[in-house]
């Protein structure tokens, strides 16, 4: 088993916490209480949400077009109320995804609705629209972190997945604009079994490490255009390779790897939630099973339901949506080929709930 060296990341993580304490003390106070909340079995989820699916790219692994369109959509007032509920629960982190957030006409209003002084706010972007001026503006209105998608350090391979000329250079430049503006800057990269143990992956890790960027690994899932294609999923050997790479280049991270001294594994519901444009709460952005809808019930009740599901009640050693073959075949397969998301009542039975009751 490959062990991850946590010590190499501590200086960076401590510096980021110090910066957060200085810039957003209310957020810092919530985050330093997370260990206590975890010990009590409470949720400390980062909330990833799509206010809109509008995008200026057509990526081969995207699955957003499968989400069923509904008449009721998220409004800014809905988002304000949701942020208030999240704050009441002691949650401290939002990530704005899409679609492409920088293509949203009302992005400033979305950020303001979250009340930036109460939350650490990140944005996931393809970087095409991030100019030097835009990066400075985002920092000024309360954005703390931006993740730029870069699926390969090879320009031609990047173009194959993203389908646009010139996007590669813009993504690279966007990283430096964000860093210069004072935002924590990361690279989102999708790693499949086919792309994992390659020179391009190591080159990307070295580039991130040398330039002070996080490299956030998003392992491939058998969803979207890859629906049911388990051959794209990483193997145990692939994960060992990534861990070795992580020890060589501490900038590399996965959501199942240790961070801030915490080593828990896959934390669907406990450590991550996803909010769709239509109000559904998913255990993560890749498990397209709704555990409740914020237009119908409070966030607190939805989280409590999610934590009653055995798969989400405890941290898992493997990523449920990208590595756990049993979960993928027996639960995620239930939403294949259907309008998304499906209800938890369709995905789970009484045996999946810790109290044996589906409600």
Short mmCIF file of C-alpha atoms in Angstrom, two decimals:
data_model
loop_
_atom_site.label_atom_id
_atom_site.label_comp_id
_atom_site.label_asym_id
_atom_site.label_seq_id
_atom_site.Cartn_x
_atom_site.Cartn_y
_atom_site.Cartn_z
CA UNK A 1 0.00 0.00 0.00
CA UNK A 2 1.31 3.43 -0.95
CA UNK A 3 1.27 5.86 1.99
CA UNK A 4 0.74 9.56 1.41
CA UNK A 5 3.13 12.01 3.03
CA UNK A 6 0.90 14.60 4.69
CA UNK A 7 3.76 16.68 6.11
CA UNK A 8 4.67 18.11 2.70
CA UNK A 9 1.33 19.94 2.42
CA UNK A 10 1.16 21.40 5.92
CA UNK A 11 3.00 24.68 5.23
CA UNK A 12 0.73 25.45 2.28
CA UNK A 13 -2.44 24.51 4.15
CA UNK A 14 -1.44 26.52 7.23
CA UNK A 15 -0.71 29.56 5.09
CA UNK A 16 -4.12 29.28 3.45
CA UNK A 17 -5.86 29.08 6.80
CA UNK A 18 -3.96 32.15 8.01
CA UNK A 19 -5.03 34.03 4.86
CA UNK A 20 -8.64 32.94 5.40
CA UNK A 21 -8.55 34.08 9.03
CA UNK A 22 -7.36 37.52 7.95
CA UNK A 23 -9.77 37.93 5.02
CA UNK A 24 -12.89 36.11 6.21
CA UNK A 25 -12.84 35.61 10.00
CA UNK A 26 -16.47 34.39 10.12
CA UNK A 27 -15.63 31.57 7.71
CA UNK A 28 -12.45 30.71 9.60
CA UNK A 29 -14.39 30.39 12.87
CA UNK A 30 -16.73 27.87 11.25
CA UNK A 31 -13.96 25.82 9.70
CA UNK A 32 -11.90 25.46 12.88
CA UNK A 33 -14.97 23.86 14.47
CA UNK A 34 -15.16 21.15 11.81
CA UNK A 35 -13.23 18.56 13.82
CA UNK A 36 -15.79 18.89 16.60
CA UNK A 37 -18.66 18.60 14.14
CA UNK A 38 -17.14 15.48 12.58
CA UNK A 39 -16.69 13.93 16.04
CA UNK A 40 -20.42 14.50 16.66
CA UNK A 41 -21.28 12.87 13.34
CA UNK A 42 -22.42 16.14 11.74
CA UNK A 43 -22.16 17.20 8.11
CA UNK A 44 -19.33 19.56 7.08
CA UNK A 45 -20.10 19.47 3.37
CA UNK A 46 -18.68 21.68 0.69
CA UNK A 47 -21.74 22.56 -1.41
CA UNK A 48 -21.12 22.42 -5.13
CA UNK A 49 -23.99 23.94 -7.09
CA UNK A 50 -25.11 24.69 -10.63
CA UNK A 51 -27.18 27.85 -10.82
CA UNK A 52 -27.33 27.32 -14.58
CA UNK A 53 -26.06 24.84 -17.20
CA UNK A 54 -25.21 27.56 -19.73
CA UNK A 55 -21.77 26.81 -21.20
CA UNK A 56 -19.43 27.89 -24.00
CA UNK A 57 -17.86 24.43 -24.44
CA UNK A 58 -18.98 20.95 -25.49
CA UNK A 59 -16.75 18.58 -23.53
CA UNK A 60 -16.87 14.86 -24.30
CA UNK A 61 -17.34 13.83 -20.66
CA UNK A 62 -20.10 16.33 -19.81
CA UNK A 63 -23.38 14.92 -18.49
CA UNK A 64 -25.32 18.12 -17.75
CA UNK A 65 -27.53 17.81 -20.83
CA UNK A 66 -29.15 14.75 -19.26
CA UNK A 67 -30.71 16.74 -16.41
CA UNK A 68 -34.45 16.99 -16.87
CA UNK A 69 -35.69 20.53 -17.51
CA UNK A 70 -38.37 21.71 -15.11
CA UNK A 71 -40.54 24.76 -14.80
CA UNK A 72 -39.27 25.59 -11.30
CA UNK A 73 -35.68 26.79 -11.37
CA UNK A 74 -33.37 28.28 -8.79
CA UNK A 75 -33.82 32.02 -8.22
CA UNK A 76 -31.55 34.42 -6.37
CA UNK A 77 -34.05 34.50 -3.50
CA UNK A 78 -33.95 30.70 -3.35
CA UNK A 79 -30.16 30.86 -3.21
CA UNK A 80 -30.20 33.47 -0.42
CA UNK A 81 -32.49 31.28 1.65
CA UNK A 82 -30.38 28.20 0.94
CA UNK A 83 -27.20 30.02 1.99
CA UNK A 84 -28.92 31.10 5.21
CA UNK A 85 -29.83 27.48 5.95
CA UNK A 86 -26.27 26.34 5.21
CA UNK A 87 -24.88 29.01 7.55
CA UNK A 88 -27.29 27.96 10.31
CA UNK A 89 -25.89 24.42 9.97
CA UNK A 90 -22.33 25.71 10.34
CA UNK A 91 -21.36 24.98 6.74
CA UNK A 92 -18.68 27.21 5.30
CA UNK A 93 -17.85 26.41 1.67
CA UNK A 94 -19.55 26.83 -1.70
CA UNK A 95 -18.28 25.94 -5.15
CA UNK A 96 -20.06 27.52 -8.11
CA UNK A 97 -20.03 25.18 -11.09
CA UNK A 98 -22.10 24.82 -14.24
CA UNK A 99 -22.15 24.99 -17.13
CA UNK A 100 -19.60 27.77 -17.21
CA UNK A 101 -20.09 30.28 -14.35
CA UNK A 102 -18.14 33.04 -16.09
CA UNK A 103 -20.73 32.91 -18.89
CA UNK A 104 -23.56 33.68 -16.43
CA UNK A 105 -24.92 37.21 -16.88
CA UNK A 106 -25.77 37.43 -13.17
CA UNK A 107 -22.64 35.90 -11.62
CA UNK A 108 -22.06 38.93 -9.37
CA UNK A 109 -25.61 38.61 -8.06
CA UNK A 110 -25.12 34.88 -7.44
CA UNK A 111 -21.98 35.57 -5.42
CA UNK A 112 -23.71 38.33 -3.45
CA UNK A 113 -26.66 36.01 -2.70
CA UNK A 114 -24.27 33.63 -0.95
CA UNK A 115 -23.12 36.37 1.45
CA UNK A 116 -19.36 36.06 0.76
CA UNK A 117 -18.25 37.07 4.26
CA UNK A 118 -19.92 33.95 5.63
CA UNK A 119 -18.57 31.45 3.08
CA UNK A 120 -15.37 30.44 1.35
CA UNK A 121 -16.38 30.69 -2.31
CA UNK A 122 -14.77 28.83 -5.19
CA UNK A 123 -15.60 28.74 -8.89
CA UNK A 124 -14.99 25.90 -11.35
CA UNK A 125 -14.33 27.33 -14.81
CA UNK A 126 -12.86 26.44 -18.18
CA UNK A 127 -11.00 29.77 -18.09
CA UNK A 128 -11.96 30.98 -21.57
CA UNK A 129 -13.56 34.17 -20.24
CA UNK A 130 -11.14 34.91 -17.39
CA UNK A 131 -9.25 38.08 -18.23
CA UNK A 132 -6.82 39.86 -15.92
CA UNK A 133 -9.51 42.43 -15.09
CA UNK A 134 -12.16 39.76 -14.50
CA UNK A 135 -9.88 37.89 -12.10
CA UNK A 136 -9.28 41.02 -10.03
CA UNK A 137 -13.01 41.73 -10.01
CA UNK A 138 -13.88 38.23 -8.79
CA UNK A 139 -11.46 38.59 -5.91
CA UNK A 140 -12.96 41.98 -5.02
CA UNK A 141 -16.53 40.62 -4.87
CA UNK A 142 -15.60 37.74 -2.58
CA UNK A 143 -14.32 34.78 -4.60
CA UNK A 144 -11.51 33.00 -2.75
CA UNK A 145 -10.57 30.22 -5.15
CA UNK A 146 -10.89 29.35 -8.81
CA UNK A 147 -10.32 25.98 -10.46
CA UNK A 148 -9.48 25.97 -14.15
CA UNK A 149 -10.17 22.81 -16.16
CA UNK A 150 -7.12 21.39 -17.92
CA UNK A 151 -7.54 17.75 -18.88
CA UNK A 152 -4.12 17.29 -20.42
CA UNK A 153 -0.81 19.09 -20.54
CA UNK A 154 -0.71 18.06 -24.19
CA UNK A 155 -2.48 20.73 -26.26
CA UNK A 156 -3.75 18.33 -28.92
CA UNK A 157 -5.20 15.91 -26.36
CA UNK A 158 -6.81 18.82 -24.52
CA UNK A 159 -8.40 19.95 -27.76
CA UNK A 160 -9.82 16.45 -28.34
CA UNK A 161 -11.71 16.49 -25.04
CA UNK A 162 -12.76 20.16 -25.13
CA UNK A 163 -13.40 20.59 -28.84
CA UNK A 164 -12.21 24.20 -29.20
CA UNK A 165 -9.23 25.86 -30.84
CA UNK A 166 -7.26 28.28 -28.68
CA UNK A 167 -8.85 27.10 -25.42
CA UNK A 168 -5.65 25.51 -24.12
CA UNK A 169 -3.63 28.73 -24.15
CA UNK A 170 -6.51 30.63 -22.56
CA UNK A 171 -6.79 28.06 -19.77
CA UNK A 172 -3.06 28.32 -19.01
CA UNK A 173 -3.20 32.13 -19.00
CA UNK A 174 -6.29 32.10 -16.78
CA UNK A 175 -4.37 30.24 -14.08
CA UNK A 176 -1.79 33.01 -13.85
CA UNK A 177 -4.43 35.75 -13.95
CA UNK A 178 -6.21 34.13 -10.99
CA UNK A 179 -3.01 33.68 -9.00
CA UNK A 180 -1.91 37.27 -9.62
CA UNK A 181 -5.32 38.49 -8.44
CA UNK A 182 -4.74 36.81 -5.07
CA UNK A 183 -7.12 33.89 -5.42
CA UNK A 184 -6.19 30.37 -4.43
CA UNK A 185 -5.75 28.74 -7.82
CA UNK A 186 -6.26 25.14 -8.82
CA UNK A 187 -6.32 22.96 -11.90
CA UNK A 188 -9.25 20.58 -12.35
CA UNK A 189 -8.19 17.60 -14.44
CA UNK A 190 -10.20 14.53 -15.39
CA UNK A 191 -8.09 11.37 -15.15
CA UNK A 192 -9.23 8.10 -16.72
CA UNK A 193 -7.52 4.72 -16.67
CA UNK A 194 -6.23 5.49 -20.16
CA UNK A 195 -4.73 8.87 -19.22
CA UNK A 196 -3.51 8.15 -15.69
CA UNK A 197 -0.05 6.60 -15.89
CA UNK A 198 1.25 8.84 -18.66
CA UNK A 199 4.02 11.43 -19.07
CA UNK A 200 1.34 14.10 -19.58
CA UNK A 201 -0.11 13.50 -16.11
CA UNK A 202 3.29 13.83 -14.45
CA UNK A 203 4.07 16.91 -16.52
CA UNK A 204 0.82 18.51 -15.35
CA UNK A 205 1.58 17.65 -11.71
CA UNK A 206 5.05 19.18 -12.03
CA UNK A 207 3.66 22.31 -13.71
CA UNK A 208 1.10 22.77 -10.93
CA UNK A 209 3.65 22.17 -8.19
CA UNK A 210 6.26 24.49 -9.70
CA UNK A 211 3.75 27.34 -10.09
CA UNK A 212 1.87 27.11 -6.78
CA UNK A 213 -1.37 25.71 -8.18
CA UNK A 214 -3.39 22.88 -6.68
CA UNK A 215 -3.89 19.94 -9.03
CA UNK A 216 -7.36 18.62 -8.19
CA UNK A 217 -7.81 15.16 -9.69
CA UNK A 218 -11.32 14.31 -10.86
CA UNK A 219 -11.27 10.60 -11.64
CA UNK A 220 -13.35 9.47 -14.60
CA UNK A 221 -16.88 8.25 -13.92
CA UNK A 222 -18.96 5.94 -16.10
CA UNK A 223 -21.60 8.62 -16.68
CA UNK A 224 -22.50 11.11 -19.41
CA UNK A 225 -20.85 10.12 -22.69
CA UNK A 226 -19.01 7.43 -20.70
CA UNK A 227 -22.21 5.97 -19.26
CA UNK A 228 -21.66 2.32 -18.34
CA UNK A 229 -18.11 2.31 -19.74
CA UNK A 230 -16.23 0.89 -16.79
CA UNK A 231 -13.04 0.72 -18.84
CA UNK A 232 -12.49 4.44 -18.15
CA UNK A 233 -12.44 3.92 -14.36
CA UNK A 234 -9.08 4.04 -12.64
CA UNK A 235 -7.65 0.87 -11.11
CA UNK A 236 -5.90 0.21 -7.80
CA UNK A 237 -2.60 0.45 -9.67
CA UNK A 238 -3.65 3.81 -11.12
CA UNK A 239 -4.46 5.14 -7.65
CA UNK A 240 -1.11 3.89 -6.34
CA UNK A 241 0.57 5.75 -9.20
CA UNK A 242 -1.31 8.96 -8.27
CA UNK A 243 -0.29 8.56 -4.62
CA UNK A 244 3.35 8.18 -5.62
CA UNK A 245 2.97 11.26 -7.80
CA UNK A 246 1.35 13.09 -4.89
CA UNK A 247 4.38 12.35 -2.69
CA UNK A 248 6.65 13.71 -5.42
CA UNK A 249 4.43 16.71 -6.21
CA UNK A 250 2.40 17.73 -3.10
CA UNK A 251 0.19 20.00 -5.23
CA UNK A 252 -1.69 16.90 -6.47
CA UNK A 253 -4.89 16.17 -4.55
CA UNK A 254 -7.91 13.88 -4.69
CA UNK A 255 -10.99 14.25 -2.51
CA UNK A 256 -10.16 10.87 -0.93
CA UNK A 257 -6.62 11.94 0.06
CA UNK A 258 -5.62 13.42 3.44
CA UNK A 259 -6.03 17.17 3.87
CA UNK A 260 -5.51 19.42 6.90
CA UNK A 261 -4.50 16.35 8.91
CA UNK A 262 -7.77 14.57 8.13
CA UNK A 263 -7.71 11.21 6.36
CA UNK A 264 -11.25 9.92 5.94
CA UNK A 265 -11.85 8.88 2.34
CA UNK A 266 -14.96 9.39 0.20
CA UNK A 267 -17.37 11.63 2.09
CA UNK A 268 -20.56 11.88 0.04
CA UNK A 269 -23.17 13.85 2.04
CA UNK A 270 -20.77 14.17 4.99
CA UNK A 271 -18.14 16.17 3.11
CA UNK A 272 -19.72 17.05 -0.24
CA UNK A 273 -23.18 17.85 -1.58
CA UNK A 274 -24.36 19.01 -4.98
CA UNK A 275 -27.29 21.35 -5.63
CA UNK A 276 -28.84 21.32 -9.09
CA UNK A 277 -30.47 24.19 -10.96
CA UNK A 278 -33.83 22.60 -10.15
CA UNK A 279 -33.35 22.37 -6.39
CA UNK A 280 -32.33 18.72 -6.07
CA UNK A 281 -29.63 17.78 -3.58
CA UNK A 282 -27.32 15.01 -4.81
CA UNK A 283 -24.79 13.10 -2.65
CA UNK A 284 -22.12 14.44 -5.02
CA UNK A 285 -22.05 15.91 -8.51
CA UNK A 286 -21.55 12.47 -10.06
CA UNK A 287 -24.17 10.43 -8.20
CA UNK A 288 -27.34 11.51 -9.97
CA UNK A 289 -29.71 10.40 -7.25
CA UNK A 290 -31.73 13.11 -5.51
CA UNK A 291 -31.94 12.76 -1.73
CA UNK A 292 -34.41 15.66 -1.54
CA UNK A 293 -35.36 19.01 -3.04
CA UNK A 294 -34.87 22.38 -1.34
CA UNK A 295 -38.10 23.70 -2.83
CA UNK A 296 -39.98 21.06 -0.85
CA UNK A 297 -38.13 20.65 2.48
CA UNK A 298 -35.34 22.19 4.57
CA UNK A 299 -31.68 21.41 3.89
CA UNK A 300 -31.35 20.05 7.42
CA UNK A 301 -33.97 17.37 6.76
CA UNK A 302 -32.39 16.43 3.43
CA UNK A 303 -28.97 16.00 5.03
CA UNK A 304 -30.45 13.89 7.81
CA UNK A 305 -32.07 11.64 5.20
CA UNK A 306 -28.79 11.33 3.31
CA UNK A 307 -26.94 10.32 6.46
CA UNK A 308 -29.51 7.60 7.10
CA UNK A 309 -28.44 5.88 3.88
CA UNK A 310 -25.76 3.33 4.80
CA UNK A 311 -23.50 4.21 1.87
CA UNK A 312 -23.34 7.85 2.92
CA UNK A 313 -23.45 7.45 6.69
CA UNK A 314 -19.76 6.57 6.89
CA UNK A 315 -16.71 7.68 4.96
CA UNK A 316 -15.76 5.11 2.32
CA UNK A 317 -12.18 4.05 1.46
CA UNK A 318 -13.00 4.10 -2.26
CA UNK A 319 -14.72 6.82 -4.27
CA UNK A 320 -18.30 5.56 -4.55
CA UNK A 321 -18.96 7.09 -7.96
CA UNK A 322 -15.61 6.34 -9.58
CA UNK A 323 -13.99 3.30 -7.94
CA UNK A 324 -16.55 1.30 -5.97
CA UNK A 325 -17.72 -1.22 -8.58
CA UNK A 326 -20.49 -2.60 -6.35
CA UNK A 327 -22.04 0.83 -5.82
CA UNK A 328 -21.63 1.77 -9.48
CA UNK A 329 -23.24 -1.42 -10.79
CA UNK A 330 -26.04 -1.71 -8.24
CA UNK A 331 -27.03 1.92 -7.71
CA UNK A 332 -25.58 4.31 -10.27
CA UNK A 333 -26.68 2.01 -13.08
CA UNK A 334 -30.27 2.70 -12.01
CA UNK A 335 -30.08 6.20 -13.48
CA UNK A 336 -28.43 5.18 -16.75
CA UNK A 337 -30.49 6.23 -19.75
CA UNK A 338 -33.03 8.17 -17.67
CA UNK A 339 -33.83 11.86 -17.21
CA UNK A 340 -31.71 13.03 -14.29
CA UNK A 341 -31.75 12.89 -11.39
CA UNK A 342 -33.75 9.89 -10.21
CA UNK A 343 -35.26 9.86 -6.71
CA UNK A 344 -33.63 8.12 -3.77
CA UNK A 345 -36.85 6.09 -3.55
CA UNK A 346 -36.05 4.60 -6.95
CA UNK A 347 -32.39 3.96 -6.13
CA UNK A 348 -32.51 2.62 -2.58
CA UNK A 349 -34.58 0.11 -0.61
CA UNK A 350 -35.25 -0.22 3.12
CA UNK A 351 -32.12 -2.37 3.41
CA UNK A 352 -30.01 0.65 2.39
CA UNK A 353 -31.23 2.76 5.31
CA UNK A 354 -29.69 2.40 8.77
CA UNK A 355 -33.15 2.36 10.39
CA UNK A 356 -34.70 0.22 7.65
CA UNK A 357 -37.21 2.90 6.63
CA UNK A 358 -37.44 4.74 3.28
CA UNK A 359 -38.93 8.17 3.88
#
